[in-house]
Amino acid sequence: MAQENFTHAFERIGELVAIFQKNASFYLSPAYNEVDARKDFIDKFWMALGWDVNHETQTDPYKQEVKVERGVAVSELRKRADYAFLAPNFRDVRFFVEAKKPHVGLDNPLYYFQTIRYGWNSHVPISVLTDFEEFRVLDCRHKPDIKTSPGHAVLKFHYTDYTDLEKFRNIYYLFSRDAVLAGSIESFAQGLPKISKKRVAARGVAKDEHQSIDEAFLKELDEYREELARAFKRKNPELDGEALTEVTQRTLDRLVFMRFLEDKLIETEPLIEDLNRKGDAWENFITTSRRLDKIYNGIIFKDHPLLDKASFNIDEKTFKKISGSLSHTNSPYDFNAIPIHILGSMFFQAPQPFL
């Protein structure tokens, strides 16, 4: 049966290769978009590997091994992974696939950064970046960095490789449904170069030797808190420890909640990136806070007697740096993947007061 599945997949994908090759000039042109590439080739590629991409069999929305993101109109860096493969428990992602249109090619650091961020935040060791013409397997164990992300491709294939029996065998026995259920992702991850002495047993994922992703995120926020507090104190020397702690924490709470709203796609337009896009970043921050206060309950965006006053002095350079670091363009974190209790610990635990 296993050999039959392999043979069927090899033949079916070979048919897709023939179609692509015959009309390559069109499929590689700007006129051919990502939506059509997914429908015509990428969906069918994964279906040939045994995955129920279109949920023809797995009709229960709570028991589907492939989650497909379609038609979400958000910016490139804010979109979710095009495919998440969750076999066998319908909950834990085994790997992600990010799709692009063939015309643009895959050699864009942004695409690598985006794909690795999906995997890293979900503790997934590898993920796939593909436009059907090309197929890249990326090591997602590294903290995403747009400067170094292109160096984390561990396997590369061209669509003509899909008809090479041995090269296709590498793809099939790593990503087919049968292979994944048999532990192929874990086995492959074990063979990747070690980046830490300490390894996590679950799904073969290597984390930082001393910190989980969640701990790293909270540590980074503490660093922002200290830097922001120093800047506020320089510009507003009359602030006592209690007031300084409060305005610093409220500012970070707002920035983090903005990212939460963005990554959960509750707000479909970018918030933090727009703060720094034009004009005064702090002024944009206050204006956005006023708008969000009219929409969301709670105290985070409520008018603050110090923070929201025109008399409150700001180090624009420091605020721009910190808010920029939390934007989608620069931040390695996916707030859609960070557990809600971690965000809660930030919002509801009292920070260490500044003296």
Tab-separated table of C-alpha atoms in Angstrom:
chain	number	residue	atom	x	y	z
A	1	MET	CA	0.000	0.000	0.000
A	2	ALA	CA	2.825	2.399	0.891
A	3	GLN	CA	4.506	1.790	-2.474
A	4	GLU	CA	1.193	2.305	-4.257
A	5	ASN	CA	0.735	5.661	-2.514
A	6	PHE	CA	4.249	6.713	-3.502
A	7	THR	CA	3.741	5.665	-7.124
A	8	HIS	CA	0.395	7.459	-7.327
A	9	ALA	CA	1.904	10.654	-5.891
A	10	PHE	CA	4.881	10.507	-8.259
A	11	GLU	CA	2.631	10.051	-11.288
A	12	ARG	CA	0.103	12.695	-10.243
A	13	ILE	CA	2.744	15.338	-9.549
A	14	GLY	CA	4.462	14.384	-12.788
A	15	GLU	CA	1.241	15.343	-14.568
A	16	LEU	CA	1.300	18.733	-12.833
A	17	VAL	CA	4.911	19.228	-13.929
A	18	ALA	CA	3.973	18.501	-17.546
A	19	ILE	CA	1.145	21.051	-17.417
A	20	PHE	CA	3.388	23.691	-15.849
A	21	GLN	CA	6.210	23.018	-18.284
A	22	LYS	CA	3.950	23.231	-21.326
A	23	ASN	CA	2.644	26.665	-20.321
A	24	ALA	CA	5.600	27.940	-18.294
A	25	SER	CA	5.730	31.316	-20.037
A	26	PHE	CA	2.221	32.079	-18.775
A	27	TYR	CA	2.620	30.598	-15.294
A	28	LEU	CA	5.819	32.599	-14.779
A	29	SER	CA	4.276	35.855	-15.997
A	30	PRO	CA	2.922	38.672	-13.777
A	31	ALA	CA	-0.596	37.842	-14.999
A	32	TYR	CA	-0.614	34.547	-13.088
A	33	ASN	CA	-1.407	35.213	-9.427
A	34	GLU	CA	-0.918	33.321	-6.174
A	35	VAL	CA	-4.571	32.350	-5.805
A	36	ASP	CA	-4.523	30.554	-9.156
A	37	ALA	CA	-1.121	28.996	-8.467
A	38	ARG	CA	-2.482	27.498	-5.279
A	39	LYS	CA	-5.651	26.221	-6.934
A	40	ASP	CA	-3.967	24.865	-10.071
A	41	PHE	CA	-0.769	23.433	-8.608
A	42	ILE	CA	0.054	23.835	-4.925
A	43	ASP	CA	-3.224	22.450	-3.538
A	44	LYS	CA	-2.982	19.493	-5.919
A	45	PHE	CA	0.657	18.905	-5.003
A	46	TRP	CA	-0.241	18.374	-1.344
A	47	MET	CA	-3.329	16.381	-2.232
A	48	ALA	CA	-1.103	14.032	-4.221
A	49	LEU	CA	0.951	13.573	-1.053
A	50	GLY	CA	-2.172	12.298	0.694
A	51	TRP	CA	-3.447	15.438	2.430
A	52	ASP	CA	-7.141	16.359	2.393
A	53	VAL	CA	-6.534	19.982	1.440
A	54	ASN	CA	-10.097	20.651	0.291
A	55	HIS	CA	-11.684	18.798	3.233
A	56	GLU	CA	-13.532	16.422	0.964
A	57	THR	CA	-13.299	13.655	3.572
A	58	GLN	CA	-12.593	15.558	6.782
A	59	THR	CA	-15.753	17.655	6.770
A	60	ASP	CA	-15.858	18.232	10.538
A	61	PRO	CA	-14.194	21.678	10.976
A	62	TYR	CA	-12.777	20.542	14.327
A	63	LYS	CA	-11.196	17.422	12.853
A	64	GLN	CA	-9.242	18.584	9.833
A	65	GLU	CA	-5.557	17.872	9.338
A	66	VAL	CA	-4.987	20.780	6.950
A	67	LYS	CA	-5.955	24.340	7.784
A	68	VAL	CA	-5.975	26.559	4.711
A	69	GLU	CA	-5.933	30.351	4.808
A	70	ARG	CA	-7.678	31.862	1.809
A	71	GLY	CA	-8.628	35.372	0.771
A	72	VAL	CA	-7.552	37.306	3.881
A	73	ALA	CA	-6.873	40.866	2.746
A	74	VAL	CA	-3.976	41.949	4.945
A	75	SER	CA	-0.387	42.997	4.304
A	76	GLU	CA	2.212	40.351	3.435
A	77	LEU	CA	3.855	40.274	6.854
A	78	ARG	CA	0.569	40.196	8.746
A	79	LYS	CA	-1.036	37.294	6.936
A	80	ARG	CA	-1.156	33.828	8.426
A	81	ALA	CA	0.514	30.807	6.890
A	82	ASP	CA	-1.279	29.605	3.769
A	83	TYR	CA	-1.321	26.003	4.990
A	84	ALA	CA	-0.905	24.447	8.427
A	85	PHE	CA	-0.644	20.647	8.658
A	86	LEU	CA	-1.928	19.324	11.987
A	87	ALA	CA	-1.942	15.522	11.752
A	88	PRO	CA	-2.788	13.448	13.645
A	89	ASN	CA	-4.473	15.257	16.560
A	90	PHE	CA	-5.965	18.223	14.617
A	91	ARG	CA	-4.320	20.604	17.093
A	92	ASP	CA	-0.513	20.646	16.989
A	93	VAL	CA	1.032	21.986	13.791
A	94	ARG	CA	3.628	19.656	12.284
A	95	PHE	CA	4.734	22.062	9.553
A	96	PHE	CA	3.592	25.177	7.695
A	97	VAL	CA	3.580	25.920	3.979
A	98	GLU	CA	3.814	29.458	2.655
A	99	ALA	CA	2.795	29.914	-0.987
A	100	LYS	CA	3.844	32.593	-3.466
A	101	LYS	CA	3.085	33.250	-7.114
A	102	PRO	CA	5.751	31.834	-9.464
A	103	HIS	CA	6.536	35.148	-11.139
A	104	VAL	CA	8.118	36.761	-8.076
A	105	GLY	CA	10.496	33.911	-7.221
A	106	LEU	CA	11.413	32.858	-3.707
A	107	ASP	CA	14.749	34.632	-3.243
A	108	ASN	CA	13.331	37.373	-1.073
A	109	PRO	CA	14.558	37.579	2.548
A	110	LEU	CA	11.086	38.731	3.569
A	111	TYR	CA	9.546	35.429	2.435
A	112	TYR	CA	12.097	33.419	4.402
A	113	PHE	CA	11.605	35.590	7.491
A	114	GLN	CA	7.838	35.242	7.228
A	115	THR	CA	7.901	31.445	6.880
A	116	ILE	CA	10.466	30.909	9.631
A	117	ARG	CA	8.456	33.143	11.955
A	118	TYR	CA	5.409	30.901	11.542
A	119	GLY	CA	7.439	27.850	12.483
A	120	TRP	CA	9.560	29.352	15.258
A	121	ASN	CA	6.609	30.796	17.154
A	122	SER	CA	4.776	27.461	17.029
A	123	HIS	CA	7.859	25.381	17.953
A	124	VAL	CA	7.827	23.728	14.518
A	125	PRO	CA	11.320	22.670	13.339
A	126	ILE	CA	10.835	22.972	9.566
A	127	SER	CA	8.391	24.569	7.145
A	128	VAL	CA	8.045	24.955	3.388
A	129	LEU	CA	8.206	27.994	1.121
A	130	THR	CA	6.982	27.239	-2.403
A	131	ASP	CA	5.504	28.666	-5.587
A	132	PHE	CA	5.397	25.205	-7.210
A	133	GLU	CA	8.221	26.191	-9.561
A	134	GLU	CA	10.529	26.096	-6.544
A	135	PHE	CA	10.303	24.298	-3.217
A	136	ARG	CA	12.379	25.334	-0.188
A	137	VAL	CA	12.533	23.549	3.161
A	138	LEU	CA	13.461	26.034	5.899
A	139	ASP	CA	14.963	25.417	9.319
A	140	CYS	CA	12.607	27.200	11.728
A	141	ARG	CA	14.487	26.510	14.955
A	142	HIS	CA	16.338	29.827	14.728
A	143	LYS	CA	14.921	33.073	16.049
A	144	PRO	CA	13.678	34.872	12.913
A	145	ASP	CA	15.978	37.568	11.594
A	146	ILE	CA	15.362	39.000	8.148
A	147	LYS	CA	19.116	39.441	7.627
A	148	THR	CA	20.006	35.801	8.247
A	149	SER	CA	16.785	33.987	7.293
A	150	PRO	CA	17.850	33.179	3.688
A	151	GLY	CA	20.691	31.108	5.114
A	152	HIS	CA	18.278	28.683	6.757
A	153	ALA	CA	17.141	26.801	3.650
A	154	VAL	CA	18.121	23.171	4.228
A	155	LEU	CA	16.642	21.658	1.043
A	156	LYS	CA	15.936	23.225	-2.354
A	157	PHE	CA	14.075	21.742	-5.312
A	158	HIS	CA	13.082	22.969	-8.771
A	159	TYR	CA	9.818	21.725	-10.242
A	160	THR	CA	11.760	19.606	-12.740
A	161	ASP	CA	13.148	17.711	-9.729
A	162	TYR	CA	9.651	16.407	-8.987
A	163	THR	CA	10.001	13.985	-11.902
A	164	ASP	CA	13.377	12.716	-10.688
A	165	LEU	CA	12.547	9.560	-8.747
A	166	GLU	CA	15.263	9.950	-6.102
A	167	LYS	CA	14.729	13.667	-5.552
A	168	PHE	CA	10.983	13.207	-5.333
A	169	ARG	CA	11.553	10.406	-2.849
A	170	ASN	CA	13.193	12.963	-0.531
A	171	ILE	CA	10.081	15.139	-0.667
A	172	TYR	CA	7.592	12.295	-0.371
A	173	TYR	CA	9.199	10.566	2.589
A	174	LEU	CA	9.443	13.844	4.458
A	175	PHE	CA	6.108	15.543	3.739
A	176	SER	CA	3.555	12.957	2.613
A	177	ARG	CA	0.784	12.281	5.100
A	178	ASP	CA	1.951	8.694	5.565
A	179	ALA	CA	5.497	9.851	6.295
A	180	VAL	CA	4.482	12.612	8.711
A	181	LEU	CA	2.286	10.226	10.688
A	182	ALA	CA	5.277	7.880	10.910
A	183	GLY	CA	7.454	10.622	12.444
A	184	SER	CA	9.360	11.941	9.420
A	185	ILE	CA	9.455	15.554	10.646
A	186	GLU	CA	10.918	14.532	13.996
A	187	SER	CA	13.492	12.277	12.359
A	188	PHE	CA	14.557	14.967	9.914
A	189	ALA	CA	14.830	17.566	12.689
A	190	GLN	CA	17.090	15.258	14.677
A	191	GLY	CA	19.519	15.303	11.773
A	192	LEU	CA	19.717	19.087	11.494
A	193	PRO	CA	22.807	20.870	12.854
A	194	LYS	CA	22.418	21.392	16.566
A	195	ILE	CA	21.929	24.956	17.733
A	196	SER	CA	21.559	24.115	21.399
A	197	LYS	CA	22.687	21.397	23.776
A	198	LYS	CA	19.234	21.191	25.237
A	199	ARG	CA	16.529	19.750	23.009
A	200	VAL	CA	12.814	19.563	23.478
A	201	ALA	CA	11.407	16.063	23.170
A	202	ALA	CA	8.094	17.098	21.666
A	203	ARG	CA	8.337	17.081	17.868
A	204	GLY	CA	12.144	17.273	17.960
A	205	VAL	CA	12.210	21.037	18.332
A	206	ALA	CA	15.327	22.757	19.595
A	207	LYS	CA	14.729	25.783	21.788
A	208	ASP	CA	17.160	28.238	23.237
A	209	GLU	CA	19.260	26.554	25.909
A	210	HIS	CA	18.015	28.821	28.671
A	211	GLN	CA	14.767	30.364	27.448
A	212	SER	CA	11.529	29.362	25.827
A	213	ILE	CA	10.090	31.675	23.180
A	214	ASP	CA	7.613	32.940	25.772
A	215	GLU	CA	10.370	33.729	28.262
A	216	ALA	CA	12.407	35.466	25.558
A	217	PHE	CA	9.405	37.623	24.690
A	218	LEU	CA	8.852	38.693	28.308
A	219	LYS	CA	12.571	39.393	28.742
A	220	GLU	CA	12.536	41.579	25.642
A	221	LEU	CA	9.559	43.510	26.982
A	222	ASP	CA	11.429	44.106	30.241
A	223	GLU	CA	14.286	45.619	28.243
A	224	TYR	CA	11.868	47.890	26.380
A	225	ARG	CA	10.286	48.857	29.702
A	226	GLU	CA	13.607	49.976	31.162
A	227	GLU	CA	14.631	51.892	28.043
A	228	LEU	CA	11.271	53.632	27.772
A	229	ALA	CA	11.247	54.534	31.480
A	230	ARG	CA	14.683	56.143	31.225
A	231	ALA	CA	13.525	58.172	28.224
A	232	PHE	CA	10.324	59.274	29.987
A	233	LYS	CA	12.289	60.291	33.093
A	234	ARG	CA	14.782	62.336	31.077
A	235	LYS	CA	11.981	64.268	29.434
A	236	ASN	CA	9.736	64.444	32.518
A	237	PRO	CA	12.060	64.645	35.567
A	238	GLU	CA	9.153	65.516	37.877
A	239	LEU	CA	7.709	61.974	37.599
A	240	ASP	CA	8.020	59.952	40.800
A	241	GLY	CA	8.581	56.180	40.781
A	242	GLU	CA	4.903	55.256	40.860
A	243	ALA	CA	3.908	57.612	38.048
A	244	LEU	CA	6.898	56.585	35.927
A	245	THR	CA	6.048	52.906	36.343
A	246	GLU	CA	2.424	53.528	35.415
A	247	VAL	CA	2.996	55.557	32.234
A	248	THR	CA	5.720	53.191	31.047
A	249	GLN	CA	3.597	50.101	31.577
A	250	ARG	CA	0.511	51.673	30.009
A	251	THR	CA	2.505	52.599	26.898
A	252	LEU	CA	3.809	49.052	26.476
A	253	ASP	CA	0.371	47.594	27.210
A	254	ARG	CA	-1.069	49.645	24.372
A	255	LEU	CA	1.658	48.680	21.909
A	256	VAL	CA	1.372	44.981	22.728
A	257	PHE	CA	-2.415	45.052	22.563
A	258	MET	CA	-2.218	46.756	19.173
A	259	ARG	CA	-0.024	43.912	17.912
A	260	PHE	CA	-2.427	41.395	19.440
A	261	LEU	CA	-5.333	42.997	17.558
A	262	GLU	CA	-3.322	42.937	14.334
A	263	ASP	CA	-2.103	39.350	14.568
A	264	LYS	CA	-5.531	38.048	15.537
A	265	LEU	CA	-6.832	39.924	12.462
A	266	ILE	CA	-9.318	41.763	14.664
A	267	GLU	CA	-7.875	44.947	13.174
A	268	THR	CA	-7.277	44.317	9.472
A	269	GLU	CA	-5.204	47.450	8.896
A	270	PRO	CA	-1.678	47.782	10.347
A	271	LEU	CA	-1.528	49.796	13.560
A	272	ILE	CA	2.054	49.907	14.816
A	273	GLU	CA	3.650	50.182	11.382
A	274	ASP	CA	1.407	53.144	10.641
A	275	LEU	CA	2.641	54.942	13.766
A	276	ASN	CA	6.062	55.333	12.181
A	277	ARG	CA	4.978	55.714	8.582
A	278	LYS	CA	4.508	59.472	8.531
A	279	GLY	CA	4.460	62.397	10.905
A	280	ASP	CA	5.102	62.215	14.640
A	281	ALA	CA	5.030	58.607	15.924
A	282	TRP	CA	3.908	59.546	19.442
A	283	GLU	CA	1.169	61.826	18.166
A	284	ASN	CA	-0.032	59.003	15.912
A	285	PHE	CA	0.097	56.657	18.912
A	286	ILE	CA	-2.161	58.912	20.991
A	287	THR	CA	-4.574	59.414	18.079
A	288	THR	CA	-4.783	55.649	17.506
A	289	SER	CA	-5.326	55.086	21.232
A	290	ARG	CA	-8.263	57.487	21.201
A	291	ARG	CA	-9.813	55.661	18.248
A	292	LEU	CA	-9.367	52.227	19.808
A	293	ASP	CA	-10.779	53.416	23.128
A	294	LYS	CA	-14.112	53.944	21.380
A	295	ILE	CA	-14.106	50.323	20.194
A	296	TYR	CA	-12.622	48.190	22.983
A	297	ASN	CA	-13.566	47.973	26.650
A	298	GLY	CA	-10.998	48.122	29.427
A	299	ILE	CA	-8.512	50.639	30.737
A	300	ILE	CA	-5.635	50.166	28.282
A	301	PHE	CA	-6.740	52.867	25.855
A	302	LYS	CA	-8.664	55.006	28.340
A	303	ASP	CA	-7.546	58.611	28.604
A	304	HIS	CA	-4.670	58.753	31.073
A	305	PRO	CA	-4.161	61.892	33.213
A	306	LEU	CA	-0.434	62.022	32.398
A	307	LEU	CA	0.253	59.953	29.314
A	308	ASP	CA	-2.382	61.453	27.028
A	309	LYS	CA	-1.778	65.099	27.871
A	310	ALA	CA	-0.049	67.473	25.464
A	311	SER	CA	2.250	68.516	28.322
A	312	PHE	CA	3.761	65.009	28.548
A	313	ASN	CA	7.202	65.213	26.928
A	314	ILE	CA	8.446	62.454	24.642
A	315	ASP	CA	11.794	61.243	23.372
A	316	GLU	CA	10.529	60.620	19.849
A	317	LYS	CA	13.646	58.724	18.791
A	318	THR	CA	13.359	56.181	21.622
A	319	PHE	CA	9.628	55.682	21.178
A	320	LYS	CA	10.027	55.245	17.438
A	321	LYS	CA	12.759	52.663	17.988
A	322	ILE	CA	10.726	50.603	20.470
A	323	SER	CA	7.451	50.763	18.551
A	324	GLY	CA	9.329	49.921	15.357
A	325	SER	CA	10.882	46.887	17.047
A	326	LEU	CA	7.398	45.631	17.897
A	327	SER	CA	6.092	46.048	14.347
A	328	HIS	CA	5.569	43.144	11.955
A	329	THR	CA	8.457	44.259	9.822
A	330	ASN	CA	11.003	43.777	12.597
A	331	SER	CA	9.551	41.627	15.367
A	332	PRO	CA	10.223	37.870	15.325
A	333	TYR	CA	7.087	37.228	17.376
A	334	ASP	CA	3.704	36.122	16.086
A	335	PHE	CA	1.141	37.254	18.645
A	336	ASN	CA	-1.389	34.865	17.184
A	337	ALA	CA	0.836	31.999	18.360
A	338	ILE	CA	1.912	33.364	21.764
A	339	PRO	CA	-0.275	31.682	24.419
A	340	ILE	CA	-2.906	33.969	25.881
A	341	HIS	CA	-1.659	33.331	29.440
A	342	ILE	CA	1.715	34.836	28.489
A	343	LEU	CA	0.060	38.018	27.255
A	344	GLY	CA	-2.119	37.969	30.352
A	345	SER	CA	0.935	37.793	32.580
A	346	MET	CA	2.127	41.005	31.001
A	347	PHE	CA	-1.162	42.862	31.327
A	348	PHE	CA	-2.203	41.723	34.779
A	349	GLN	CA	0.997	41.276	36.786
A	350	ALA	CA	2.270	44.430	38.434
A	351	PRO	CA	5.702	45.399	37.055
A	352	GLN	CA	8.635	46.141	39.324
A	353	PRO	CA	8.256	49.838	40.230
A	354	PHE	CA	10.904	52.331	39.141
A	355	LEU	CA	12.487	54.214	42.003
